[in-house]
mmCIF file of C-alpha atoms in Angstrom:
data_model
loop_
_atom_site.group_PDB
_atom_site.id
_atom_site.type_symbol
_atom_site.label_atom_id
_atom_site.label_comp_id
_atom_site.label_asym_id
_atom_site.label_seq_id
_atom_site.Cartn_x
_atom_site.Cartn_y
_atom_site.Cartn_z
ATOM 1 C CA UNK A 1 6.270 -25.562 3.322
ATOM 2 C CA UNK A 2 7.066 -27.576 0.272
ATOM 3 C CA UNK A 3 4.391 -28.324 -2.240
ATOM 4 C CA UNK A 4 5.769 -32.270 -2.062
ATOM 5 C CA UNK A 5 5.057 -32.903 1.587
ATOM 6 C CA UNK A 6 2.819 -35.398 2.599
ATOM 7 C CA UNK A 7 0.211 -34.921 5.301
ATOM 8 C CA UNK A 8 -0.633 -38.394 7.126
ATOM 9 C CA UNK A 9 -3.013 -39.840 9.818
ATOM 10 C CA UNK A 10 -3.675 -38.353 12.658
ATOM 11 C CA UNK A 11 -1.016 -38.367 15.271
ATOM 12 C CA UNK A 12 -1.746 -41.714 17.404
ATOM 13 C CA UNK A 13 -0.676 -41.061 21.767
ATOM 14 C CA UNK A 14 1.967 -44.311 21.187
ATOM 15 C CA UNK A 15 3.589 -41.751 18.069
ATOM 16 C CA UNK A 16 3.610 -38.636 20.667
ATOM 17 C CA UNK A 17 4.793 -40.699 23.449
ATOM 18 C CA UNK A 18 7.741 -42.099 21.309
ATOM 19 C CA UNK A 19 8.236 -38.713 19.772
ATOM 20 C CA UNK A 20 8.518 -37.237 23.494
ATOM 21 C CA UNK A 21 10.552 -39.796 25.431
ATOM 22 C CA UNK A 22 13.313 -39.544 22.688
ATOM 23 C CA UNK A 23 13.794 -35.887 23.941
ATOM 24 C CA UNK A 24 14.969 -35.566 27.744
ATOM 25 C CA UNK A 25 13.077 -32.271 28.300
ATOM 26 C CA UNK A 26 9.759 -33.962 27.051
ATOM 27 C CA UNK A 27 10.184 -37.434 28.771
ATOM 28 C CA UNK A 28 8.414 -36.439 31.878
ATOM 29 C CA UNK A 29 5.243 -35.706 29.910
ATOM 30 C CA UNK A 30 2.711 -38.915 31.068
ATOM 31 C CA UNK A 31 0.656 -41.176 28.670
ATOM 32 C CA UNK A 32 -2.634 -38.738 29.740
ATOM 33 C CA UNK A 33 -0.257 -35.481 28.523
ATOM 34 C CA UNK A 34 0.344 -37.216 25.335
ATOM 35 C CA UNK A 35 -3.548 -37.914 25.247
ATOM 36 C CA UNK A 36 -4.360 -34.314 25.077
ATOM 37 C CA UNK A 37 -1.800 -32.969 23.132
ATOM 38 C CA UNK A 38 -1.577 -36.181 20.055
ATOM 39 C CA UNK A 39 -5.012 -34.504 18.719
ATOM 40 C CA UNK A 40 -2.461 -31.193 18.171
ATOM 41 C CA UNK A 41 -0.385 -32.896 15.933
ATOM 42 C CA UNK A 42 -0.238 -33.149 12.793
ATOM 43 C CA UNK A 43 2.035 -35.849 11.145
ATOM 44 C CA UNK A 44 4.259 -34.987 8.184
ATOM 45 C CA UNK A 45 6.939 -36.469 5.716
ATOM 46 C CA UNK A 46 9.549 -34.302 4.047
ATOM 47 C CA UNK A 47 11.435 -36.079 1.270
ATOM 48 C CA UNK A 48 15.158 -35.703 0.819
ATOM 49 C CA UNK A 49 16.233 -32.161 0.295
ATOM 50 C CA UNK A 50 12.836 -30.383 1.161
ATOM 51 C CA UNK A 51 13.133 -27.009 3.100
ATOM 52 C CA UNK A 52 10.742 -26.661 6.440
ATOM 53 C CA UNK A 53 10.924 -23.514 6.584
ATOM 54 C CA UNK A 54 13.294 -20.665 5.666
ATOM 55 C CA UNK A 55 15.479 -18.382 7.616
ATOM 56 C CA UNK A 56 13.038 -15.339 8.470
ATOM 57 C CA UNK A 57 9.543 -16.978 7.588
ATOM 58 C CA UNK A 58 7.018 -16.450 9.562
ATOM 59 C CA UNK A 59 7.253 -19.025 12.854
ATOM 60 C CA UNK A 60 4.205 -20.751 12.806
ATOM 61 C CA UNK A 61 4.717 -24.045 13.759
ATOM 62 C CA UNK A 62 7.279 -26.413 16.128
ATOM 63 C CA UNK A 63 8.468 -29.659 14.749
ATOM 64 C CA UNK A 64 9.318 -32.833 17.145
ATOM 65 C CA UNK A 65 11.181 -34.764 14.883
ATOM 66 C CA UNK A 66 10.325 -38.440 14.566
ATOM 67 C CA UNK A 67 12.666 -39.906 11.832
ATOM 68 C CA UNK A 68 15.573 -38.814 9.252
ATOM 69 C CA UNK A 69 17.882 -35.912 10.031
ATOM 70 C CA UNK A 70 17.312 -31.929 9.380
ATOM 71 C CA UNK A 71 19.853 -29.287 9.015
ATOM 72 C CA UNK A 72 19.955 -26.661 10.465
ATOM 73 C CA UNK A 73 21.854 -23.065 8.881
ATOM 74 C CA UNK A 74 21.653 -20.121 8.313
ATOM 75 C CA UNK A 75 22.837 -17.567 5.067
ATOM 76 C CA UNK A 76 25.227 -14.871 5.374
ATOM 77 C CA UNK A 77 24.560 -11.444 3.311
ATOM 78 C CA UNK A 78 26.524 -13.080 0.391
ATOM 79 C CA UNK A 79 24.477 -16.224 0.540
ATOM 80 C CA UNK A 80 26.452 -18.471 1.863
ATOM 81 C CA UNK A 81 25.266 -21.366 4.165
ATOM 82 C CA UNK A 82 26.360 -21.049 7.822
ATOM 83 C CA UNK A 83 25.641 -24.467 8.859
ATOM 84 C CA UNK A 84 24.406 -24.647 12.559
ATOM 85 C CA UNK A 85 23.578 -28.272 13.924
ATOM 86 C CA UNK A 86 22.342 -31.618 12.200
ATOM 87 C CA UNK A 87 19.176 -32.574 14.693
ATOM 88 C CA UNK A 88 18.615 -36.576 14.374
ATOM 89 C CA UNK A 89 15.118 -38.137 15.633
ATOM 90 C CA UNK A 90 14.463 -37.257 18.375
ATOM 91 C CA UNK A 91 15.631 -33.253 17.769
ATOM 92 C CA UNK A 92 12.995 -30.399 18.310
ATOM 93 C CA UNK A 93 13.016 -27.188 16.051
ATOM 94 C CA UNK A 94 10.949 -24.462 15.917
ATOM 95 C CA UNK A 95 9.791 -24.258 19.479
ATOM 96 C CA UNK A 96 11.055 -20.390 19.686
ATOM 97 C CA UNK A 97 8.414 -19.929 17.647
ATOM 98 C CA UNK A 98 5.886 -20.959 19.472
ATOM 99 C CA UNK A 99 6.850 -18.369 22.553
ATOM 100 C CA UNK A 100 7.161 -15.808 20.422
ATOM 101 C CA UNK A 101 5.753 -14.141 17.718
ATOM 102 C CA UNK A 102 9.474 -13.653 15.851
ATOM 103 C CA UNK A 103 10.472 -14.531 12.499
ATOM 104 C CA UNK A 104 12.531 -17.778 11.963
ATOM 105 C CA UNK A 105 15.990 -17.478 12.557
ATOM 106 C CA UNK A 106 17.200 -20.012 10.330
ATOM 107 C CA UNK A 107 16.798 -22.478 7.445
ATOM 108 C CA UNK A 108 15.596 -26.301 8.663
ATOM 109 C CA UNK A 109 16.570 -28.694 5.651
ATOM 110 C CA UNK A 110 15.706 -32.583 4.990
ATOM 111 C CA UNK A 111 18.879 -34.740 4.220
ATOM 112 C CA UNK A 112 16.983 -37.491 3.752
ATOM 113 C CA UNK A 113 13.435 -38.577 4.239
ATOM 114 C CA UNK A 114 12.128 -37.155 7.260
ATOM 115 C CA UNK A 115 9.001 -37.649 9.516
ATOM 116 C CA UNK A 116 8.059 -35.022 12.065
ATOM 117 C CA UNK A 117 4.794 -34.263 14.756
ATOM 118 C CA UNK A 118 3.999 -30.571 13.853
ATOM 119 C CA UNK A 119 2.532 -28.496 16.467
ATOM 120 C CA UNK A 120 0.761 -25.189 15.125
ATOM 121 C CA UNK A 121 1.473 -21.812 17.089
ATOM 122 C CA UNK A 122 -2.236 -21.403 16.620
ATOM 123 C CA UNK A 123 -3.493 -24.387 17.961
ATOM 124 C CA UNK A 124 -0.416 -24.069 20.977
ATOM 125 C CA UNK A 125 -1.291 -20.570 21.769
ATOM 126 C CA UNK A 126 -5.264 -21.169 22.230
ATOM 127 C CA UNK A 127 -5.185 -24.692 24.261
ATOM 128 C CA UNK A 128 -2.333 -22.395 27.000
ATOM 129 C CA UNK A 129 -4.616 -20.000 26.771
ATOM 130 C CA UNK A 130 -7.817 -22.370 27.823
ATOM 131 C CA UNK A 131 -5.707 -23.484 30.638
ATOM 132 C CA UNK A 132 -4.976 -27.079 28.702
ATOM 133 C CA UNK A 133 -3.180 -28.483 31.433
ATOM 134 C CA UNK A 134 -0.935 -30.394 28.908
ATOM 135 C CA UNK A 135 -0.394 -27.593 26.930
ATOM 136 C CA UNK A 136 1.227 -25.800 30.113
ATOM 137 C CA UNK A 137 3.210 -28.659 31.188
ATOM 138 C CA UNK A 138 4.600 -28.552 27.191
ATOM 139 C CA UNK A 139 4.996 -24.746 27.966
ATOM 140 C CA UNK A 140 7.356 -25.707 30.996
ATOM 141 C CA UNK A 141 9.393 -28.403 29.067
ATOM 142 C CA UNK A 142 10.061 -25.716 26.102
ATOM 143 C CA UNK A 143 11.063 -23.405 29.178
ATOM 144 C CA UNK A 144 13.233 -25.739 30.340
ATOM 145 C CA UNK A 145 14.830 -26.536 26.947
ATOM 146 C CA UNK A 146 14.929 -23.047 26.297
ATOM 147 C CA UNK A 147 16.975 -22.285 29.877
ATOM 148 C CA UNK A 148 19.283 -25.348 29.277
ATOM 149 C CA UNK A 149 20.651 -23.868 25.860
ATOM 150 C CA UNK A 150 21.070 -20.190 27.819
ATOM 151 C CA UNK A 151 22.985 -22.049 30.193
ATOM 152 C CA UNK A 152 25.052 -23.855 27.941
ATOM 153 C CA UNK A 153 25.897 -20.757 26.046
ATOM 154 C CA UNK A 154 26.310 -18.983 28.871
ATOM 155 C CA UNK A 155 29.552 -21.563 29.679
ATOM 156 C CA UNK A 156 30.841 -21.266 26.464
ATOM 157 C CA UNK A 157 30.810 -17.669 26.138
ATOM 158 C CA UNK A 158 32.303 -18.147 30.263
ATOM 159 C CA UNK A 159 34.986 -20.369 28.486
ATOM 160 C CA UNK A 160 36.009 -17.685 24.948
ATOM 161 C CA UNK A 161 36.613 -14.664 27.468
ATOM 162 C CA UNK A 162 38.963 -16.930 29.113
ATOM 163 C CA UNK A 163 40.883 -17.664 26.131
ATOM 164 C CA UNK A 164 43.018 -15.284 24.150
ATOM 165 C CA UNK A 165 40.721 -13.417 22.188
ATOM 166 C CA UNK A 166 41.484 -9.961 20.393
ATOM 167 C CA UNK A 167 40.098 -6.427 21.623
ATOM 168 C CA UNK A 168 37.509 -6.641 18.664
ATOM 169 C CA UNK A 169 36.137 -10.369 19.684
ATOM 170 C CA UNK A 170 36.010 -9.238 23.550
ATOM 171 C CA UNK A 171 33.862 -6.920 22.815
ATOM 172 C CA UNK A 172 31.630 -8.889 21.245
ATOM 173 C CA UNK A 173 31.208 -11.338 23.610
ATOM 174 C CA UNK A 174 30.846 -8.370 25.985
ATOM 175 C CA UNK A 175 27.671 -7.246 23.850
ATOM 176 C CA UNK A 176 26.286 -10.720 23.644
ATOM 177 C CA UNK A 177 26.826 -11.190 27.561
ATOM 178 C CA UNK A 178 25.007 -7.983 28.159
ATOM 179 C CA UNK A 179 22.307 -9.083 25.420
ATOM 180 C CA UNK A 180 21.768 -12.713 27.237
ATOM 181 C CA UNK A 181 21.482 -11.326 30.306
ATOM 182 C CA UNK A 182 20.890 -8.695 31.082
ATOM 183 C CA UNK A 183 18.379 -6.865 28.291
ATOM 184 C CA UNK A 184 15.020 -8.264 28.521
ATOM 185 C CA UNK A 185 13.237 -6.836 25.416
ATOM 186 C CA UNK A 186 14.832 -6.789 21.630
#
Protein backbone atom coordinates (compact mmCIF):
# COMPACT_ATOMS: atom_id res chain seq x y z
CA UNK A 1 0.00 0.00 0.00
CA UNK A 2 0.76 3.64 -0.44
CA UNK A 3 2.50 5.54 2.28
CA UNK A 4 -0.47 8.43 1.72
CA UNK A 5 -3.44 6.30 2.62
CA UNK A 6 -5.50 7.10 5.34
CA UNK A 7 -6.76 4.57 7.85
CA UNK A 8 -10.28 5.70 9.41
CA UNK A 9 -12.85 4.59 12.09
CA UNK A 10 -13.83 1.49 12.50
CA UNK A 11 -16.15 0.07 9.96
CA UNK A 12 -19.82 0.91 11.39
CA UNK A 13 -22.74 -2.39 10.30
CA UNK A 14 -24.88 0.68 8.35
CA UNK A 15 -21.14 1.19 6.18
CA UNK A 16 -20.97 -2.82 5.59
CA UNK A 17 -24.55 -3.08 4.90
CA UNK A 18 -24.37 -0.22 2.25
CA UNK A 19 -21.07 -1.54 1.06
CA UNK A 20 -22.84 -5.11 0.56
CA UNK A 21 -26.27 -4.32 -0.87
CA UNK A 22 -24.52 -2.27 -3.69
CA UNK A 23 -23.07 -5.68 -4.86
CA UNK A 24 -25.81 -8.36 -6.00
CA UNK A 25 -23.74 -11.35 -4.80
CA UNK A 26 -23.45 -9.72 -1.23
CA UNK A 27 -27.08 -8.35 -0.92
CA UNK A 28 -28.42 -11.42 0.68
CA UNK A 29 -26.01 -11.02 3.60
CA UNK A 30 -28.61 -9.84 6.75
CA UNK A 31 -28.05 -6.85 9.16
CA UNK A 32 -26.71 -9.77 11.92
CA UNK A 33 -24.01 -10.96 8.91
CA UNK A 34 -22.93 -7.46 8.61
CA UNK A 35 -22.74 -7.41 12.56
CA UNK A 36 -20.09 -9.99 12.63
CA UNK A 37 -18.17 -9.29 9.81
CA UNK A 38 -18.10 -4.85 10.17
CA UNK A 39 -15.48 -5.59 13.17
CA UNK A 40 -13.26 -7.26 9.99
CA UNK A 41 -13.08 -4.23 8.25
CA UNK A 42 -10.98 -1.88 8.10
CA UNK A 43 -11.92 1.48 6.37
CA UNK A 44 -9.53 3.18 3.96
CA UNK A 45 -9.12 6.28 1.58
CA UNK A 46 -6.85 6.21 -1.45
CA UNK A 47 -6.30 9.64 -3.00
CA UNK A 48 -6.29 10.17 -6.73
CA UNK A 49 -3.71 8.12 -8.50
CA UNK A 50 -2.64 5.81 -5.51
CA UNK A 51 -1.85 2.10 -6.44
CA UNK A 52 -3.69 -0.75 -4.09
CA UNK A 53 -1.72 -3.09 -4.90
CA UNK A 54 0.48 -4.19 -7.81
CA UNK A 55 0.25 -6.87 -10.37
CA UNK A 56 2.03 -9.96 -8.57
CA UNK A 57 2.11 -8.65 -4.84
CA UNK A 58 1.41 -10.71 -2.43
CA UNK A 59 -2.75 -11.08 -2.07
CA UNK A 60 -3.40 -10.21 1.26
CA UNK A 61 -6.37 -8.43 1.44
CA UNK A 62 -10.07 -8.01 -0.55
CA UNK A 63 -11.40 -4.58 -1.09
CA UNK A 64 -15.40 -3.82 -1.24
CA UNK A 65 -15.32 -0.65 -2.72
CA UNK A 66 -17.41 2.10 -1.15
CA UNK A 67 -16.74 5.33 -3.21
CA UNK A 68 -14.58 6.69 -6.33
CA UNK A 69 -13.56 4.38 -9.16
CA UNK A 70 -10.34 1.89 -9.41
CA UNK A 71 -8.70 0.58 -12.44
CA UNK A 72 -8.03 -2.28 -13.03
CA UNK A 73 -4.76 -3.53 -15.65
CA UNK A 74 -2.36 -5.29 -16.05
CA UNK A 75 1.54 -4.74 -17.79
CA UNK A 76 2.75 -6.57 -20.67
CA UNK A 77 6.64 -7.71 -20.74
CA UNK A 78 7.38 -4.28 -22.40
CA UNK A 79 5.48 -2.40 -19.76
CA UNK A 80 2.72 -1.43 -21.22
CA UNK A 81 -0.71 -1.08 -19.43
CA UNK A 82 -3.33 -3.66 -20.49
CA UNK A 83 -6.26 -2.01 -19.08
CA UNK A 84 -8.89 -4.57 -17.75
CA UNK A 85 -12.18 -3.01 -16.19
CA UNK A 86 -12.96 0.40 -14.34
CA UNK A 87 -14.94 -1.03 -11.00
CA UNK A 88 -17.28 1.99 -9.65
CA UNK A 89 -18.71 1.78 -5.89
CA UNK A 90 -20.03 -0.81 -5.36
CA UNK A 91 -17.09 -3.11 -7.32
CA UNK A 92 -15.19 -5.88 -5.30
CA UNK A 93 -11.40 -6.64 -6.01
CA UNK A 94 -9.17 -8.78 -4.54
CA UNK A 95 -11.46 -11.51 -3.37
CA UNK A 96 -9.22 -14.27 -5.38
CA UNK A 97 -7.03 -13.55 -2.93
CA UNK A 98 -8.66 -14.39 -0.20
CA UNK A 99 -9.33 -18.23 -1.60
CA UNK A 100 -6.11 -18.57 -2.47
CA UNK A 101 -2.81 -18.11 -1.48
CA UNK A 102 -1.69 -16.69 -5.26
CA UNK A 103 0.02 -13.64 -6.13
CA UNK A 104 -2.07 -10.67 -7.51
CA UNK A 105 -2.83 -10.83 -10.94
CA UNK A 106 -3.08 -7.33 -11.67
CA UNK A 107 -2.55 -3.64 -10.84
CA UNK A 108 -5.81 -1.89 -8.87
CA UNK A 109 -5.35 2.02 -9.41
CA UNK A 110 -7.33 5.15 -7.80
CA UNK A 111 -8.69 7.64 -10.49
CA UNK A 112 -9.90 9.69 -8.09
CA UNK A 113 -10.44 9.66 -4.39
CA UNK A 114 -11.49 6.41 -3.33
CA UNK A 115 -12.99 4.81 -0.12
CA UNK A 116 -12.96 1.05 0.33
CA UNK A 117 -13.92 -1.76 3.43
CA UNK A 118 -10.68 -3.90 3.45
CA UNK A 119 -10.98 -7.37 4.53
CA UNK A 120 -7.53 -9.06 5.57
CA UNK A 121 -6.82 -12.73 4.24
CA UNK A 122 -5.64 -13.20 7.78
CA UNK A 123 -8.41 -12.14 9.64
CA UNK A 124 -10.87 -14.02 6.62
CA UNK A 125 -8.98 -17.19 6.80
CA UNK A 126 -9.12 -17.60 10.82
CA UNK A 127 -12.96 -16.45 11.49
CA UNK A 128 -13.86 -19.59 8.29
CA UNK A 129 -11.75 -21.46 10.04
CA UNK A 130 -13.61 -20.90 13.68
CA UNK A 131 -16.73 -21.74 11.89
CA UNK A 132 -17.82 -17.74 11.86
CA UNK A 133 -21.02 -18.36 10.44
CA UNK A 134 -20.80 -14.97 8.57
CA UNK A 135 -17.57 -15.56 7.43
CA UNK A 136 -18.94 -18.80 5.55
CA UNK A 137 -21.93 -17.22 4.21
CA UNK A 138 -19.16 -14.39 2.74
CA UNK A 139 -17.25 -17.60 1.61
CA UNK A 140 -20.46 -18.66 -0.45
CA UNK A 141 -21.16 -15.14 -1.95
CA UNK A 142 -17.30 -14.96 -3.20
CA UNK A 143 -18.16 -18.59 -4.58
CA UNK A 144 -20.89 -17.42 -6.21
CA UNK A 145 -19.19 -14.32 -7.69
CA UNK A 146 -16.41 -16.36 -8.50
CA UNK A 147 -18.82 -19.09 -10.58
CA UNK A 148 -20.78 -16.17 -12.24
CA UNK A 149 -17.51 -14.72 -13.95
CA UNK A 150 -16.55 -18.64 -15.06
CA UNK A 151 -19.81 -18.68 -16.51
CA UNK A 152 -19.68 -15.57 -18.22
CA UNK A 153 -16.36 -16.39 -19.71
CA UNK A 154 -17.31 -19.54 -20.41
CA UNK A 155 -20.11 -17.81 -23.05
CA UNK A 156 -17.76 -15.65 -24.44
CA UNK A 157 -15.12 -18.02 -25.14
CA UNK A 158 -18.68 -20.30 -26.41
CA UNK A 159 -19.27 -17.13 -28.63
CA UNK A 160 -15.05 -16.51 -30.25
CA UNK A 161 -14.97 -20.32 -31.39
CA UNK A 162 -18.04 -19.50 -33.21
CA UNK A 163 -16.65 -16.69 -35.00
CA UNK A 164 -13.94 -16.76 -37.61
CA UNK A 165 -10.91 -17.06 -35.78
CA UNK A 166 -7.41 -18.22 -37.26
CA UNK A 167 -5.75 -21.78 -36.58
CA UNK A 168 -3.34 -19.94 -34.06
CA UNK A 169 -6.36 -18.14 -31.95
CA UNK A 170 -8.40 -21.62 -31.97
CA UNK A 171 -6.00 -23.06 -30.35
CA UNK A 172 -5.82 -20.87 -27.80
CA UNK A 173 -9.12 -20.78 -26.85
CA UNK A 174 -8.82 -24.58 -27.04
CA UNK A 175 -6.03 -24.35 -24.20
CA UNK A 176 -7.98 -21.90 -22.15
CA UNK A 177 -11.24 -24.17 -22.50
CA UNK A 178 -9.26 -27.12 -21.35
CA UNK A 179 -7.58 -24.82 -18.54
CA UNK A 180 -11.24 -23.52 -17.25
CA UNK A 181 -12.52 -26.65 -17.18
CA UNK A 182 -11.24 -29.15 -17.11
CA UNK A 183 -7.60 -28.89 -15.08
CA UNK A 184 -8.19 -28.49 -11.50
CA UNK A 185 -4.70 -27.62 -10.11
CA UNK A 186 -2.15 -24.86 -11.76
Amino acid sequence: MTADVQSLAPVSVDACRAAFEAIPQLATLNVADCGALAPMLSEREFPAGSILFYEDDDSDAAYFLASGAIEIFKSNPEGKKLPLVVLRDGGLLGEIGLLISEHRTATARALGSVRVLELSRNTFEAEVQKGNPAALNLSLAFARILAQRLASTNEKMFELFQSDVSGEMHHQLSELQMRLLTRWTA
